[in-house]
Amino acid sequence: MRAVLAFSLLVAAAGLAACGSTIEQRAATGAVAGAVVAGPVGAAVGGAAGTAVGQAAKDD
């Protein structure tokens, strides 16, 4: 039950990873949100999610 709650909060925090206009800003926002939810592991996951969102939104 606790794992489901943690996962739900992490998914919600990943949504914040889209905040920012550059890849670096999105990665930082995701890392901070992830750290709040799940500590160092959440920071790594949130930063990765922010980077992925930034790369996907990047104009070629």
PDB file of C-alpha atoms in Angstrom:
ATOM      1  CA  MET A   1       0.000   0.000   0.000  1.00  0.00           C
ATOM      2  CA  ARG A   2       2.827   2.376   0.860  1.00  0.00           C
ATOM      3  CA  ALA A   3       4.560   1.619  -2.441  1.00  0.00           C
ATOM      4  CA  VAL A   4       1.397   2.488  -4.366  1.00  0.00           C
ATOM      5  CA  LEU A   5       1.188   5.844  -2.578  1.00  0.00           C
ATOM      6  CA  ALA A   6       4.848   6.594  -3.231  1.00  0.00           C
ATOM      7  CA  PHE A   7       4.477   5.664  -6.889  1.00  0.00           C
ATOM      8  CA  SER A   8       1.386   7.865  -7.219  1.00  0.00           C
ATOM      9  CA  LEU A   9       3.184  10.817  -5.694  1.00  0.00           C
ATOM     10  CA  LEU A  10       6.171  10.240  -7.953  1.00  0.00           C
ATOM     11  CA  VAL A  11       3.964  10.209 -11.036  1.00  0.00           C
ATOM     12  CA  ALA A  12       2.377  13.466  -9.890  1.00  0.00           C
ATOM     13  CA  ALA A  13       5.811  14.970  -9.365  1.00  0.00           C
ATOM     14  CA  ALA A  14       6.856  13.883 -12.840  1.00  0.00           C
ATOM     15  CA  GLY A  15       4.093  16.108 -14.161  1.00  0.00           C
ATOM     16  CA  LEU A  16       5.944  19.038 -12.680  1.00  0.00           C
ATOM     17  CA  ALA A  17       8.952  18.078 -14.764  1.00  0.00           C
ATOM     18  CA  ALA A  18       7.351  19.868 -17.684  1.00  0.00           C
ATOM     19  CA  CYS A  19       7.755  23.240 -15.955  1.00  0.00           C
ATOM     20  CA  GLY A  20      10.428  25.368 -17.579  1.00  0.00           C
ATOM     21  CA  SER A  21      11.408  26.480 -21.028  1.00  0.00           C
ATOM     22  CA  THR A  22      14.786  24.755 -21.404  1.00  0.00           C
ATOM     23  CA  ILE A  23      15.910  21.185 -20.909  1.00  0.00           C
ATOM     24  CA  GLU A  24      17.968  22.222 -17.894  1.00  0.00           C
ATOM     25  CA  GLN A  25      15.028  23.985 -16.244  1.00  0.00           C
ATOM     26  CA  ARG A  26      12.756  21.005 -16.796  1.00  0.00           C
ATOM     27  CA  ALA A  27      15.348  18.595 -15.424  1.00  0.00           C
ATOM     28  CA  ALA A  28      15.891  20.783 -12.355  1.00  0.00           C
ATOM     29  CA  THR A  29      12.172  21.162 -11.701  1.00  0.00           C
ATOM     30  CA  GLY A  30      11.681  17.417 -12.021  1.00  0.00           C
ATOM     31  CA  ALA A  31      14.600  16.697  -9.721  1.00  0.00           C
ATOM     32  CA  VAL A  32      13.309  19.031  -7.010  1.00  0.00           C
ATOM     33  CA  ALA A  33       9.787  17.643  -7.227  1.00  0.00           C
ATOM     34  CA  GLY A  34      11.103  14.090  -7.137  1.00  0.00           C
ATOM     35  CA  ALA A  35      13.317  14.843  -4.150  1.00  0.00           C
ATOM     36  CA  VAL A  36      10.359  16.192  -2.216  1.00  0.00           C
ATOM     37  CA  VAL A  37       8.351  13.046  -2.904  1.00  0.00           C
ATOM     38  CA  ALA A  38      10.922  10.265  -2.697  1.00  0.00           C
ATOM     39  CA  GLY A  39      14.306  11.654  -1.651  1.00  0.00           C
ATOM     40  CA  PRO A  40      17.467  10.979  -3.689  1.00  0.00           C
ATOM     41  CA  VAL A  41      15.900   8.252  -5.823  1.00  0.00           C
ATOM     42  CA  GLY A  42      12.968  10.535  -6.603  1.00  0.00           C
ATOM     43  CA  ALA A  43      15.389  13.298  -7.550  1.00  0.00           C
ATOM     44  CA  ALA A  44      17.099  11.017 -10.049  1.00  0.00           C
ATOM     45  CA  VAL A  45      13.800   9.842 -11.531  1.00  0.00           C
ATOM     46  CA  GLY A  46      12.361  13.368 -11.635  1.00  0.00           C
ATOM     47  CA  GLY A  47      15.497  14.746 -13.275  1.00  0.00           C
ATOM     48  CA  ALA A  48      15.406  12.002 -15.886  1.00  0.00           C
ATOM     49  CA  ALA A  49      11.722  12.673 -16.541  1.00  0.00           C
ATOM     50  CA  GLY A  50      12.390  16.386 -16.912  1.00  0.00           C
ATOM     51  CA  THR A  51      15.192  15.710 -19.354  1.00  0.00           C
ATOM     52  CA  ALA A  52      12.998  13.363 -21.374  1.00  0.00           C
ATOM     53  CA  VAL A  53      10.207  15.944 -21.539  1.00  0.00           C
ATOM     54  CA  GLY A  54      12.729  18.610 -22.541  1.00  0.00           C
ATOM     55  CA  GLN A  55      14.170  16.448 -25.306  1.00  0.00           C
ATOM     56  CA  ALA A  56      10.722  15.580 -26.609  1.00  0.00           C
ATOM     57  CA  ALA A  57       9.680  19.222 -26.687  1.00  0.00           C
ATOM     58  CA  LYS A  58      12.927  20.412 -28.309  1.00  0.00           C
ATOM     59  CA  ASP A  59      12.568  21.846 -31.801  1.00  0.00           C
ATOM     60  CA  ASP A  60      14.899  20.231 -34.317  1.00  0.00           C
TER      61      ASP A  60
END
